[in-house]
Amino acid sequence: MKSYNTLNDYYRNLFGEKTFKVPIDAGFDCPNRDGTVAHGGCTFCTVSGSGDAIVAPDAPIREQFYKEIDFMHRKWPDVRKYLVYFQNFTNTHEKLEVIRERYEQAINEPGVVGINIGTRPDCLPDETIEYLAELSERMHVTVELGLQTTYEETSELINRAHSYELYVETVKRLRKYPKIEIVAHLINGLPGETHDMMVENVRRCVTDNDIQGIKLHLLHLMTNTRMQRDYHEGRLQLMCQDDYVKVICDQLEIIPKHIVIHRITGDAPRDMLIGPMWSLNKWEVLNSIEAEMRQRGSVQGCKAVKQEFMNEKTT
């Protein structure tokens, strides 16, 4: 048993067996790239919009789906249930008719039991949320909100171009539809953020808001990103593994037990990664986190405070 509420266990309990997330590049853009709210994108983001590992990003959506599951079946040949993961860029940053047309190309394929949508708090108008609510009556729907930080000064540094307050308001609007699950994304190691700030990011994100899951990422410094200049000019210090493990364990201790941990580290293509290079040893990082939790005698939520709202799973 892991010391935290893993995504693999959650999906096994929910769907009765191991279930794949199938990443798709549906051709969406991002509002802080195309001038809607800013230009240039987040300073940490690559030209592919955080979907560098997708097998065939330029193929039609349905073809991408089958290429991805063929690739995954090499390791897990018996898996037959899938969640379509619209990953790259901002997957609700379009007119509703365009969103609907692109989603429907994949979610009606055999074995699809749900959809995960990577997006931002500033790209979820009411009509889009209502469509997602309709989908949640047909299948499992998860909205993954890129928050990254709760600190406005950090948000400005990384060109995030939306506020923490907007995230809070968007979570409230989504939770009007209880079958839509919300997963928040946070990045550890952003410029200027201390250990205590990273822990506070998690406290604000999960204690003050009705969400069902969280992704905790290590900041990966990638080639051809705007943040690369900050690093070479000495304005960015990359985390060491020991510091990362400690902050993750401190974060896990304050996350309520019912919240699903979708990720506690991340993947990056070796040929694009500038650092930290230790992050390439993913299983070593995961094992180090588990060892630290056991050494502390800790489990997820052992230091969590009671939330003001009821956060019950509705299926």
PDB file of C-alpha atoms in Angstrom:
ATOM      1  CA  MET A   1       0.000   0.000   0.000  1.00  0.00           C
ATOM      2  CA  LYS A   2       1.262   3.443  -0.933  1.00  0.00           C
ATOM      3  CA  SER A   3       1.220   6.180   1.680  1.00  0.00           C
ATOM      4  CA  TYR A   4      -0.997   8.293  -0.578  1.00  0.00           C
ATOM      5  CA  ASN A   5      -4.170   7.950  -2.663  1.00  0.00           C
ATOM      6  CA  THR A   6      -2.813   6.924  -6.087  1.00  0.00           C
ATOM      7  CA  LEU A   7      -4.479   7.468  -9.432  1.00  0.00           C
ATOM      8  CA  ASN A   8      -3.930   3.836 -10.433  1.00  0.00           C
ATOM      9  CA  ASP A   9      -5.844   2.602  -7.376  1.00  0.00           C
ATOM     10  CA  TYR A  10      -8.580   5.163  -7.921  1.00  0.00           C
ATOM     11  CA  TYR A  11      -9.161   4.109 -11.528  1.00  0.00           C
ATOM     12  CA  ARG A  12      -9.089   0.414 -10.620  1.00  0.00           C
ATOM     13  CA  ASN A  13     -11.783   0.998  -8.007  1.00  0.00           C
ATOM     14  CA  LEU A  14     -13.830   3.238 -10.300  1.00  0.00           C
ATOM     15  CA  PHE A  15     -13.664   1.180 -13.500  1.00  0.00           C
ATOM     16  CA  GLY A  16     -12.951  -2.272 -12.079  1.00  0.00           C
ATOM     17  CA  GLU A  17      -9.615  -2.683 -13.855  1.00  0.00           C
ATOM     18  CA  LYS A  18      -6.489  -0.885 -15.029  1.00  0.00           C
ATOM     19  CA  THR A  19      -7.395   2.002 -17.314  1.00  0.00           C
ATOM     20  CA  PHE A  20      -5.219   3.972 -19.754  1.00  0.00           C
ATOM     21  CA  LYS A  21      -5.124   7.735 -20.160  1.00  0.00           C
ATOM     22  CA  VAL A  22      -4.687   8.254 -23.909  1.00  0.00           C
ATOM     23  CA  PRO A  23      -3.043  11.647 -24.660  1.00  0.00           C
ATOM     24  CA  ILE A  24      -4.337  13.537 -27.686  1.00  0.00           C
ATOM     25  CA  ASP A  25      -3.223  16.725 -29.418  1.00  0.00           C
ATOM     26  CA  ALA A  26      -6.491  18.165 -30.724  1.00  0.00           C
ATOM     27  CA  GLY A  27      -4.951  21.256 -32.306  1.00  0.00           C
ATOM     28  CA  PHE A  28      -6.054  23.844 -29.737  1.00  0.00           C
ATOM     29  CA  ASP A  29      -4.061  27.008 -29.039  1.00  0.00           C
ATOM     30  CA  CYS A  30      -3.482  28.856 -25.765  1.00  0.00           C
ATOM     31  CA  PRO A  31      -4.833  32.314 -24.812  1.00  0.00           C
ATOM     32  CA  ASN A  32      -1.481  33.571 -23.580  1.00  0.00           C
ATOM     33  CA  ARG A  33       0.159  32.581 -26.860  1.00  0.00           C
ATOM     34  CA  ASP A  34      -2.334  33.875 -29.403  1.00  0.00           C
ATOM     35  CA  GLY A  35      -2.817  37.314 -27.850  1.00  0.00           C
ATOM     36  CA  THR A  36      -6.182  36.687 -26.192  1.00  0.00           C
ATOM     37  CA  VAL A  37      -4.669  37.513 -22.786  1.00  0.00           C
ATOM     38  CA  ALA A  38      -0.912  37.594 -23.508  1.00  0.00           C
ATOM     39  CA  HIS A  39       1.792  36.597 -25.979  1.00  0.00           C
ATOM     40  CA  GLY A  40       4.622  34.073 -25.808  1.00  0.00           C
ATOM     41  CA  GLY A  41       3.035  31.492 -23.518  1.00  0.00           C
ATOM     42  CA  CYS A  42       4.170  30.434 -20.049  1.00  0.00           C
ATOM     43  CA  THR A  43       7.919  30.756 -19.772  1.00  0.00           C
ATOM     44  CA  PHE A  44       8.341  27.048 -18.902  1.00  0.00           C
ATOM     45  CA  CYS A  45       6.234  25.730 -21.783  1.00  0.00           C
ATOM     46  CA  THR A  46       7.669  24.151 -24.937  1.00  0.00           C
ATOM     47  CA  VAL A  47       6.413  24.716 -28.455  1.00  0.00           C
ATOM     48  CA  SER A  48       4.261  21.580 -28.179  1.00  0.00           C
ATOM     49  CA  GLY A  49       2.356  22.846 -25.154  1.00  0.00           C
ATOM     50  CA  SER A  50       3.454  20.183 -22.652  1.00  0.00           C
ATOM     51  CA  GLY A  51       2.615  17.266 -24.916  1.00  0.00           C
ATOM     52  CA  ASP A  52       6.111  16.333 -26.048  1.00  0.00           C
ATOM     53  CA  ALA A  53       5.602  12.592 -25.561  1.00  0.00           C
ATOM     54  CA  ILE A  54       2.524  12.165 -27.757  1.00  0.00           C
ATOM     55  CA  VAL A  55       3.212   9.472 -30.367  1.00  0.00           C
ATOM     56  CA  ALA A  56       1.665  11.105 -33.452  1.00  0.00           C
ATOM     57  CA  PRO A  57       0.581  14.681 -32.625  1.00  0.00           C
ATOM     58  CA  ASP A  58       0.074  15.689 -36.271  1.00  0.00           C
ATOM     59  CA  ALA A  59      -2.237  12.783 -37.133  1.00  0.00           C
ATOM     60  CA  PRO A  60      -6.052  13.107 -37.167  1.00  0.00           C
ATOM     61  CA  ILE A  61      -7.576  12.746 -33.701  1.00  0.00           C
ATOM     62  CA  ARG A  62      -9.054   9.288 -34.211  1.00  0.00           C
ATOM     63  CA  GLU A  63      -5.766   8.032 -35.702  1.00  0.00           C
ATOM     64  CA  GLN A  64      -3.832   9.478 -32.742  1.00  0.00           C
ATOM     65  CA  PHE A  65      -6.117   7.556 -30.394  1.00  0.00           C
ATOM     66  CA  TYR A  66      -5.370   4.188 -32.011  1.00  0.00           C
ATOM     67  CA  LYS A  67      -1.643   4.857 -32.385  1.00  0.00           C
ATOM     68  CA  GLU A  68      -1.429   5.714 -28.671  1.00  0.00           C
ATOM     69  CA  ILE A  69      -3.262   2.611 -27.475  1.00  0.00           C
ATOM     70  CA  ASP A  70      -1.238   0.411 -29.833  1.00  0.00           C
ATOM     71  CA  PHE A  71       1.915   1.841 -28.269  1.00  0.00           C
ATOM     72  CA  MET A  72       0.595   1.332 -24.706  1.00  0.00           C
ATOM     73  CA  HIS A  73      -0.503  -2.239 -25.411  1.00  0.00           C
ATOM     74  CA  ARG A  74       3.141  -3.213 -25.956  1.00  0.00           C
ATOM     75  CA  LYS A  75       3.542  -2.966 -22.185  1.00  0.00           C
ATOM     76  CA  TRP A  76      -0.027  -3.627 -21.022  1.00  0.00           C
ATOM     77  CA  PRO A  77      -1.641  -5.836 -23.686  1.00  0.00           C
ATOM     78  CA  ASP A  78      -4.742  -6.686 -21.636  1.00  0.00           C
ATOM     79  CA  VAL A  79      -5.997  -3.157 -20.927  1.00  0.00           C
ATOM     80  CA  ARG A  80      -9.303  -2.433 -22.653  1.00  0.00           C
ATOM     81  CA  LYS A  81     -10.633   0.720 -20.966  1.00  0.00           C
ATOM     82  CA  TYR A  82      -9.477   4.204 -21.881  1.00  0.00           C
ATOM     83  CA  LEU A  83      -9.765   7.818 -20.835  1.00  0.00           C
ATOM     84  CA  VAL A  84      -9.167  10.249 -23.679  1.00  0.00           C
ATOM     85  CA  TYR A  85      -6.772  12.922 -22.414  1.00  0.00           C
ATOM     86  CA  PHE A  86      -6.875  16.172 -24.380  1.00  0.00           C
ATOM     87  CA  GLN A  87      -3.485  17.353 -23.171  1.00  0.00           C
ATOM     88  CA  ASN A  88      -1.668  19.921 -25.298  1.00  0.00           C
ATOM     89  CA  PHE A  89      -2.236  23.629 -24.780  1.00  0.00           C
ATOM     90  CA  THR A  90      -5.729  24.769 -23.668  1.00  0.00           C
ATOM     91  CA  ASN A  91      -8.410  22.323 -24.722  1.00  0.00           C
ATOM     92  CA  THR A  92     -11.430  24.555 -24.170  1.00  0.00           C
ATOM     93  CA  HIS A  93      -9.973  27.596 -25.924  1.00  0.00           C
ATOM     94  CA  GLU A  94     -12.330  27.569 -28.900  1.00  0.00           C
ATOM     95  CA  LYS A  95     -15.946  28.059 -29.845  1.00  0.00           C
ATOM     96  CA  LEU A  96     -18.201  25.409 -28.396  1.00  0.00           C
ATOM     97  CA  GLU A  97     -19.049  23.877 -31.783  1.00  0.00           C
ATOM     98  CA  VAL A  98     -15.340  23.352 -32.481  1.00  0.00           C
ATOM     99  CA  ILE A  99     -14.739  21.838 -29.027  1.00  0.00           C
ATOM    100  CA  ARG A 100     -17.688  19.494 -29.448  1.00  0.00           C
ATOM    101  CA  GLU A 101     -16.608  18.355 -32.916  1.00  0.00           C
ATOM    102  CA  ARG A 102     -13.049  17.579 -31.789  1.00  0.00           C
ATOM    103  CA  TYR A 103     -14.035  15.782 -28.604  1.00  0.00           C
ATOM    104  CA  GLU A 104     -16.606  13.600 -30.296  1.00  0.00           C
ATOM    105  CA  GLN A 105     -13.986  12.278 -32.733  1.00  0.00           C
ATOM    106  CA  ALA A 106     -12.392  10.263 -29.921  1.00  0.00           C
ATOM    107  CA  ILE A 107     -14.787   9.800 -27.020  1.00  0.00           C
ATOM    108  CA  ASN A 108     -17.173   7.526 -28.953  1.00  0.00           C
ATOM    109  CA  GLU A 109     -14.500   4.933 -29.727  1.00  0.00           C
ATOM    110  CA  PRO A 110     -14.888   1.428 -28.206  1.00  0.00           C
ATOM    111  CA  GLY A 111     -13.567   1.136 -24.665  1.00  0.00           C
ATOM    112  CA  VAL A 112     -13.641   4.864 -23.890  1.00  0.00           C
ATOM    113  CA  VAL A 113     -15.036   5.350 -20.378  1.00  0.00           C
ATOM    114  CA  GLY A 114     -14.084   8.961 -19.804  1.00  0.00           C
ATOM    115  CA  ILE A 115     -12.439  12.178 -20.884  1.00  0.00           C
ATOM    116  CA  ASN A 116      -9.746  14.290 -19.215  1.00  0.00           C
ATOM    117  CA  ILE A 117      -9.483  17.889 -20.385  1.00  0.00           C
ATOM    118  CA  GLY A 118      -6.388  19.983 -19.824  1.00  0.00           C
ATOM    119  CA  THR A 119      -7.347  23.659 -19.690  1.00  0.00           C
ATOM    120  CA  ARG A 120      -7.072  26.980 -17.824  1.00  0.00           C
ATOM    121  CA  PRO A 121      -9.458  28.810 -15.487  1.00  0.00           C
ATOM    122  CA  ASP A 122      -9.916  31.635 -17.998  1.00  0.00           C
ATOM    123  CA  CYS A 123     -11.153  29.364 -20.807  1.00  0.00           C
ATOM    124  CA  LEU A 124     -14.319  27.891 -19.351  1.00  0.00           C
ATOM    125  CA  PRO A 125     -17.346  30.002 -20.243  1.00  0.00           C
ATOM    126  CA  ASP A 126     -20.729  28.822 -18.961  1.00  0.00           C
ATOM    127  CA  GLU A 127     -21.775  27.239 -22.256  1.00  0.00           C
ATOM    128  CA  THR A 128     -18.623  25.095 -22.319  1.00  0.00           C
ATOM    129  CA  ILE A 129     -19.160  23.992 -18.722  1.00  0.00           C
ATOM    130  CA  GLU A 130     -22.748  23.072 -19.591  1.00  0.00           C
ATOM    131  CA  TYR A 131     -21.492  20.871 -22.445  1.00  0.00           C
ATOM    132  CA  LEU A 132     -19.053  19.183 -20.067  1.00  0.00           C
ATOM    133  CA  ALA A 133     -21.938  18.606 -17.678  1.00  0.00           C
ATOM    134  CA  GLU A 134     -23.837  16.894 -20.516  1.00  0.00           C
ATOM    135  CA  LEU A 135     -20.804  14.693 -21.176  1.00  0.00           C
ATOM    136  CA  SER A 136     -20.602  13.806 -17.477  1.00  0.00           C
ATOM    137  CA  GLU A 137     -23.996  12.110 -17.826  1.00  0.00           C
ATOM    138  CA  ARG A 138     -22.475   9.852 -20.514  1.00  0.00           C
ATOM    139  CA  MET A 139     -19.012   9.157 -19.108  1.00  0.00           C
ATOM    140  CA  HIS A 140     -16.453  10.093 -16.479  1.00  0.00           C
ATOM    141  CA  VAL A 141     -15.366  13.733 -16.973  1.00  0.00           C
ATOM    142  CA  THR A 142     -12.291  15.320 -15.412  1.00  0.00           C
ATOM    143  CA  VAL A 143     -11.302  18.947 -15.916  1.00  0.00           C
ATOM    144  CA  GLU A 144      -7.593  19.500 -15.268  1.00  0.00           C
ATOM    145  CA  LEU A 145      -7.056  23.146 -14.344  1.00  0.00           C
ATOM    146  CA  GLY A 146      -3.562  24.507 -14.838  1.00  0.00           C
ATOM    147  CA  LEU A 147      -2.998  26.696 -11.802  1.00  0.00           C
ATOM    148  CA  GLN A 148       0.781  26.180 -11.281  1.00  0.00           C
ATOM    149  CA  THR A 149       1.013  28.725  -8.434  1.00  0.00           C
ATOM    150  CA  THR A 150      -1.262  30.672  -6.094  1.00  0.00           C
ATOM    151  CA  TYR A 151       1.167  33.604  -5.874  1.00  0.00           C
ATOM    152  CA  GLU A 152       0.488  36.539  -8.194  1.00  0.00           C
ATOM    153  CA  GLU A 153       4.147  37.596  -8.296  1.00  0.00           C
ATOM    154  CA  THR A 154       5.152  34.138  -9.531  1.00  0.00           C
ATOM    155  CA  SER A 155       2.296  34.087 -12.001  1.00  0.00           C
ATOM    156  CA  GLU A 156       3.554  37.341 -13.500  1.00  0.00           C
ATOM    157  CA  LEU A 157       7.121  36.024 -13.690  1.00  0.00           C
ATOM    158  CA  ILE A 158       6.069  32.942 -15.662  1.00  0.00           C
ATOM    159  CA  ASN A 159       3.562  34.848 -17.825  1.00  0.00           C
ATOM    160  CA  ARG A 160       0.626  32.764 -16.607  1.00  0.00           C
ATOM    161  CA  ALA A 161      -1.808  35.620 -17.338  1.00  0.00           C
ATOM    162  CA  HIS A 162      -4.597  34.609 -14.974  1.00  0.00           C
ATOM    163  CA  SER A 163      -5.117  35.056 -11.243  1.00  0.00           C
ATOM    164  CA  TYR A 164      -5.605  32.679  -8.343  1.00  0.00           C
ATOM    165  CA  GLU A 165      -8.937  34.390  -7.668  1.00  0.00           C
ATOM    166  CA  LEU A 166     -10.144  33.384 -11.133  1.00  0.00           C
ATOM    167  CA  TYR A 167      -9.186  29.778 -10.386  1.00  0.00           C
ATOM    168  CA  VAL A 168     -11.280  29.896  -7.192  1.00  0.00           C
ATOM    169  CA  GLU A 169     -14.266  31.309  -9.062  1.00  0.00           C
ATOM    170  CA  THR A 170     -13.950  28.744 -11.879  1.00  0.00           C
ATOM    171  CA  VAL A 171     -13.835  25.835  -9.422  1.00  0.00           C
ATOM    172  CA  LYS A 172     -17.088  27.081  -7.882  1.00  0.00           C
ATOM    173  CA  ARG A 173     -18.779  27.262 -11.289  1.00  0.00           C
ATOM    174  CA  LEU A 174     -17.636  23.754 -12.228  1.00  0.00           C
ATOM    175  CA  ARG A 175     -18.795  22.293  -8.916  1.00  0.00           C
ATOM    176  CA  LYS A 176     -22.379  23.259  -9.710  1.00  0.00           C
ATOM    177  CA  TYR A 177     -22.206  20.002 -11.681  1.00  0.00           C
ATOM    178  CA  PRO A 178     -21.069  17.371  -9.136  1.00  0.00           C
ATOM    179  CA  LYS A 179     -20.236  14.704 -11.728  1.00  0.00           C
ATOM    180  CA  ILE A 180     -17.440  16.862 -13.163  1.00  0.00           C
ATOM    181  CA  GLU A 181     -14.233  16.128 -11.274  1.00  0.00           C
ATOM    182  CA  ILE A 182     -11.583  18.834 -10.931  1.00  0.00           C
ATOM    183  CA  VAL A 183      -7.838  18.205 -10.846  1.00  0.00           C
ATOM    184  CA  ALA A 184      -5.516  21.136 -10.125  1.00  0.00           C
ATOM    185  CA  HIS A 185      -1.962  21.361 -11.471  1.00  0.00           C
ATOM    186  CA  LEU A 186       0.838  22.896  -9.384  1.00  0.00           C
ATOM    187  CA  ILE A 187       4.551  23.177 -10.208  1.00  0.00           C
ATOM    188  CA  ASN A 188       7.239  22.910  -7.529  1.00  0.00           C
ATOM    189  CA  GLY A 189      10.444  24.835  -8.132  1.00  0.00           C
ATOM    190  CA  LEU A 190       9.118  27.913  -9.915  1.00  0.00           C
ATOM    191  CA  PRO A 191      11.380  30.999  -9.810  1.00  0.00           C
ATOM    192  CA  GLY A 192      11.546  32.641  -6.387  1.00  0.00           C
ATOM    193  CA  GLU A 193       9.278  30.188  -4.589  1.00  0.00           C
ATOM    194  CA  THR A 194      10.553  28.836  -1.279  1.00  0.00           C
ATOM    195  CA  HIS A 195       9.763  25.502   0.370  1.00  0.00           C
ATOM    196  CA  ASP A 196       7.120  27.186   2.535  1.00  0.00           C
ATOM    197  CA  MET A 197       5.534  28.869  -0.483  1.00  0.00           C
ATOM    198  CA  MET A 198       5.264  25.540  -2.312  1.00  0.00           C
ATOM    199  CA  VAL A 199       3.539  23.969   0.695  1.00  0.00           C
ATOM    200  CA  GLU A 200       1.223  26.971   0.957  1.00  0.00           C
ATOM    201  CA  ASN A 201       0.337  26.591  -2.736  1.00  0.00           C
ATOM    202  CA  VAL A 202      -1.030  23.145  -1.935  1.00  0.00           C
ATOM    203  CA  ARG A 203      -2.827  24.266   1.203  1.00  0.00           C
ATOM    204  CA  ARG A 204      -4.660  27.018  -0.672  1.00  0.00           C
ATOM    205  CA  CYS A 205      -5.356  24.816  -3.659  1.00  0.00           C
ATOM    206  CA  VAL A 206      -6.893  21.835  -1.865  1.00  0.00           C
ATOM    207  CA  THR A 207      -8.074  23.156   1.496  1.00  0.00           C
ATOM    208  CA  ASP A 208      -9.778  26.307   0.251  1.00  0.00           C
ATOM    209  CA  ASN A 209     -11.327  24.758  -2.888  1.00  0.00           C
ATOM    210  CA  ASP A 210     -13.628  21.828  -3.652  1.00  0.00           C
ATOM    211  CA  ILE A 211     -11.398  19.754  -5.907  1.00  0.00           C
ATOM    212  CA  GLN A 212     -11.079  15.996  -6.280  1.00  0.00           C
ATOM    213  CA  GLY A 213      -7.502  15.544  -7.459  1.00  0.00           C
ATOM    214  CA  ILE A 214      -4.110  17.201  -7.748  1.00  0.00           C
ATOM    215  CA  LYS A 215      -1.046  16.959  -9.964  1.00  0.00           C
ATOM    216  CA  LEU A 216       2.266  17.982  -8.432  1.00  0.00           C
ATOM    217  CA  HIS A 217       4.983  18.598 -10.998  1.00  0.00           C
ATOM    218  CA  LEU A 218       8.673  19.275 -10.733  1.00  0.00           C
ATOM    219  CA  LEU A 219       9.729  22.247 -12.822  1.00  0.00           C
ATOM    220  CA  HIS A 220      11.519  20.834 -15.856  1.00  0.00           C
ATOM    221  CA  LEU A 221      13.761  23.301 -17.608  1.00  0.00           C
ATOM    222  CA  MET A 222      13.391  22.519 -21.300  1.00  0.00           C
ATOM    223  CA  THR A 223      15.221  23.667 -24.413  1.00  0.00           C
ATOM    224  CA  ASN A 224      13.633  26.377 -26.535  1.00  0.00           C
ATOM    225  CA  THR A 225      11.659  27.872 -23.656  1.00  0.00           C
ATOM    226  CA  ARG A 226      11.693  31.447 -22.412  1.00  0.00           C
ATOM    227  CA  MET A 227      12.733  30.229 -18.952  1.00  0.00           C
ATOM    228  CA  GLN A 228      16.000  28.918 -20.401  1.00  0.00           C
ATOM    229  CA  ARG A 229      17.347  32.478 -20.466  1.00  0.00           C
ATOM    230  CA  ASP A 230      16.488  32.993 -16.770  1.00  0.00           C
ATOM    231  CA  TYR A 231      18.496  29.898 -15.905  1.00  0.00           C
ATOM    232  CA  HIS A 232      21.562  30.859 -17.926  1.00  0.00           C
ATOM    233  CA  GLU A 233      21.503  34.388 -16.480  1.00  0.00           C
ATOM    234  CA  GLY A 234      21.322  33.062 -12.900  1.00  0.00           C
ATOM    235  CA  ARG A 235      17.729  33.990 -12.045  1.00  0.00           C
ATOM    236  CA  LEU A 236      16.574  30.377 -11.657  1.00  0.00           C
ATOM    237  CA  GLN A 237      17.920  27.661  -9.381  1.00  0.00           C
ATOM    238  CA  LEU A 238      16.821  24.099 -10.121  1.00  0.00           C
ATOM    239  CA  MET A 239      15.734  21.903  -7.223  1.00  0.00           C
ATOM    240  CA  CYS A 240      17.868  19.041  -5.984  1.00  0.00           C
ATOM    241  CA  GLN A 241      16.237  15.651  -5.447  1.00  0.00           C
ATOM    242  CA  ASP A 242      16.396  15.754  -1.639  1.00  0.00           C
ATOM    243  CA  ASP A 243      14.650  19.127  -1.512  1.00  0.00           C
ATOM    244  CA  TYR A 244      11.993  17.957  -3.936  1.00  0.00           C
ATOM    245  CA  VAL A 245      11.291  14.799  -1.933  1.00  0.00           C
ATOM    246  CA  LYS A 246      10.953  16.812   1.288  1.00  0.00           C
ATOM    247  CA  VAL A 247       8.541  19.330  -0.180  1.00  0.00           C
ATOM    248  CA  ILE A 248       6.399  16.609  -1.768  1.00  0.00           C
ATOM    249  CA  CYS A 249       6.138  14.777   1.556  1.00  0.00           C
ATOM    250  CA  ASP A 250       5.205  17.998   3.365  1.00  0.00           C
ATOM    251  CA  GLN A 251       2.555  18.614   0.720  1.00  0.00           C
ATOM    252  CA  LEU A 252       1.144  15.087   0.915  1.00  0.00           C
ATOM    253  CA  GLU A 253       0.779  15.386   4.680  1.00  0.00           C
ATOM    254  CA  ILE A 254      -1.643  18.329   4.361  1.00  0.00           C
ATOM    255  CA  ILE A 255      -3.685  16.999   1.408  1.00  0.00           C
ATOM    256  CA  PRO A 256      -6.970  15.459   2.660  1.00  0.00           C
ATOM    257  CA  LYS A 257      -7.091  11.676   2.295  1.00  0.00           C
ATOM    258  CA  HIS A 258      -9.956  11.609  -0.207  1.00  0.00           C
ATOM    259  CA  ILE A 259      -8.127  13.701  -2.811  1.00  0.00           C
ATOM    260  CA  VAL A 260      -6.557  11.609  -5.575  1.00  0.00           C
ATOM    261  CA  ILE A 261      -2.864  12.213  -6.274  1.00  0.00           C
ATOM    262  CA  HIS A 262      -2.704  12.157 -10.067  1.00  0.00           C
ATOM    263  CA  ARG A 263       1.035  12.850 -10.154  1.00  0.00           C
ATOM    264  CA  ILE A 264       3.900  13.621  -7.778  1.00  0.00           C
ATOM    265  CA  THR A 265       6.651  13.947 -10.356  1.00  0.00           C
ATOM    266  CA  GLY A 266       6.731  14.339 -14.114  1.00  0.00           C
ATOM    267  CA  ASP A 267       8.235  13.063 -17.332  1.00  0.00           C
ATOM    268  CA  ALA A 268      10.343  14.999 -19.809  1.00  0.00           C
ATOM    269  CA  PRO A 269      12.012  13.905 -23.051  1.00  0.00           C
ATOM    270  CA  ARG A 270      15.712  13.360 -22.374  1.00  0.00           C
ATOM    271  CA  ASP A 271      16.775  15.167 -25.535  1.00  0.00           C
ATOM    272  CA  MET A 272      14.875  18.332 -24.528  1.00  0.00           C
ATOM    273  CA  LEU A 273      15.657  18.436 -20.799  1.00  0.00           C
ATOM    274  CA  ILE A 274      18.235  20.866 -19.466  1.00  0.00           C
ATOM    275  CA  GLY A 275      17.573  19.906 -15.855  1.00  0.00           C
ATOM    276  CA  PRO A 276      17.178  18.661 -13.224  1.00  0.00           C
ATOM    277  CA  MET A 277      18.670  15.540 -14.790  1.00  0.00           C
ATOM    278  CA  TRP A 278      17.926  13.417 -11.704  1.00  0.00           C
ATOM    279  CA  SER A 279      14.237  13.677 -12.651  1.00  0.00           C
ATOM    280  CA  LEU A 280      14.842  11.208 -15.488  1.00  0.00           C
ATOM    281  CA  ASN A 281      15.121   8.451 -12.868  1.00  0.00           C
ATOM    282  CA  LYS A 282      11.393   8.539 -12.201  1.00  0.00           C
ATOM    283  CA  TRP A 283      11.151   5.336 -10.172  1.00  0.00           C
ATOM    284  CA  GLU A 284      14.051   6.394  -7.978  1.00  0.00           C
ATOM    285  CA  VAL A 285      12.222   9.643  -7.225  1.00  0.00           C
ATOM    286  CA  LEU A 286       8.945   7.843  -6.478  1.00  0.00           C
ATOM    287  CA  ASN A 287      10.718   5.316  -4.266  1.00  0.00           C
ATOM    288  CA  SER A 288      12.516   8.098  -2.414  1.00  0.00           C
ATOM    289  CA  ILE A 289       9.219   9.848  -1.703  1.00  0.00           C
ATOM    290  CA  GLU A 290       7.684   6.637  -0.383  1.00  0.00           C
ATOM    291  CA  ALA A 291      10.763   5.904   1.737  1.00  0.00           C
ATOM    292  CA  GLU A 292      10.671   9.404   3.248  1.00  0.00           C
ATOM    293  CA  MET A 293       6.963   9.074   4.085  1.00  0.00           C
ATOM    294  CA  ARG A 294       7.589   5.737   5.800  1.00  0.00           C
ATOM    295  CA  GLN A 295      10.615   7.089   7.656  1.00  0.00           C
ATOM    296  CA  ARG A 296       8.421   9.901   8.993  1.00  0.00           C
ATOM    297  CA  GLY A 297       5.585   7.518   9.818  1.00  0.00           C
ATOM    298  CA  SER A 298       3.395   9.720   7.632  1.00  0.00           C
ATOM    299  CA  VAL A 299       0.477   9.153   5.284  1.00  0.00           C
ATOM    300  CA  GLN A 300      -1.464  11.495   3.058  1.00  0.00           C
ATOM    301  CA  GLY A 301      -3.668  13.804   5.092  1.00  0.00           C
ATOM    302  CA  CYS A 302      -2.082  13.137   8.480  1.00  0.00           C
ATOM    303  CA  LYS A 303      -1.732  16.907   8.995  1.00  0.00           C
ATOM    304  CA  ALA A 304      -4.741  18.033   6.956  1.00  0.00           C
ATOM    305  CA  VAL A 305      -7.213  20.504   8.413  1.00  0.00           C
ATOM    306  CA  LYS A 306     -10.945  19.931   8.100  1.00  0.00           C
ATOM    307  CA  GLN A 307     -12.433  21.436   4.940  1.00  0.00           C
ATOM    308  CA  GLU A 308     -15.451  23.714   5.190  1.00  0.00           C
ATOM    309  CA  PHE A 309     -17.326  21.969   2.377  1.00  0.00           C
ATOM    310  CA  MET A 310     -18.363  18.387   1.856  1.00  0.00           C
ATOM    311  CA  ASN A 311     -16.336  16.923  -0.989  1.00  0.00           C
ATOM    312  CA  GLU A 312     -18.195  13.727  -1.812  1.00  0.00           C
ATOM    313  CA  LYS A 313     -17.686  11.739  -4.995  1.00  0.00           C
ATOM    314  CA  THR A 314     -20.788  11.567  -7.166  1.00  0.00           C
ATOM    315  CA  THR A 315     -20.967   8.903  -9.852  1.00  0.00           C
TER     316      THR A 315
END
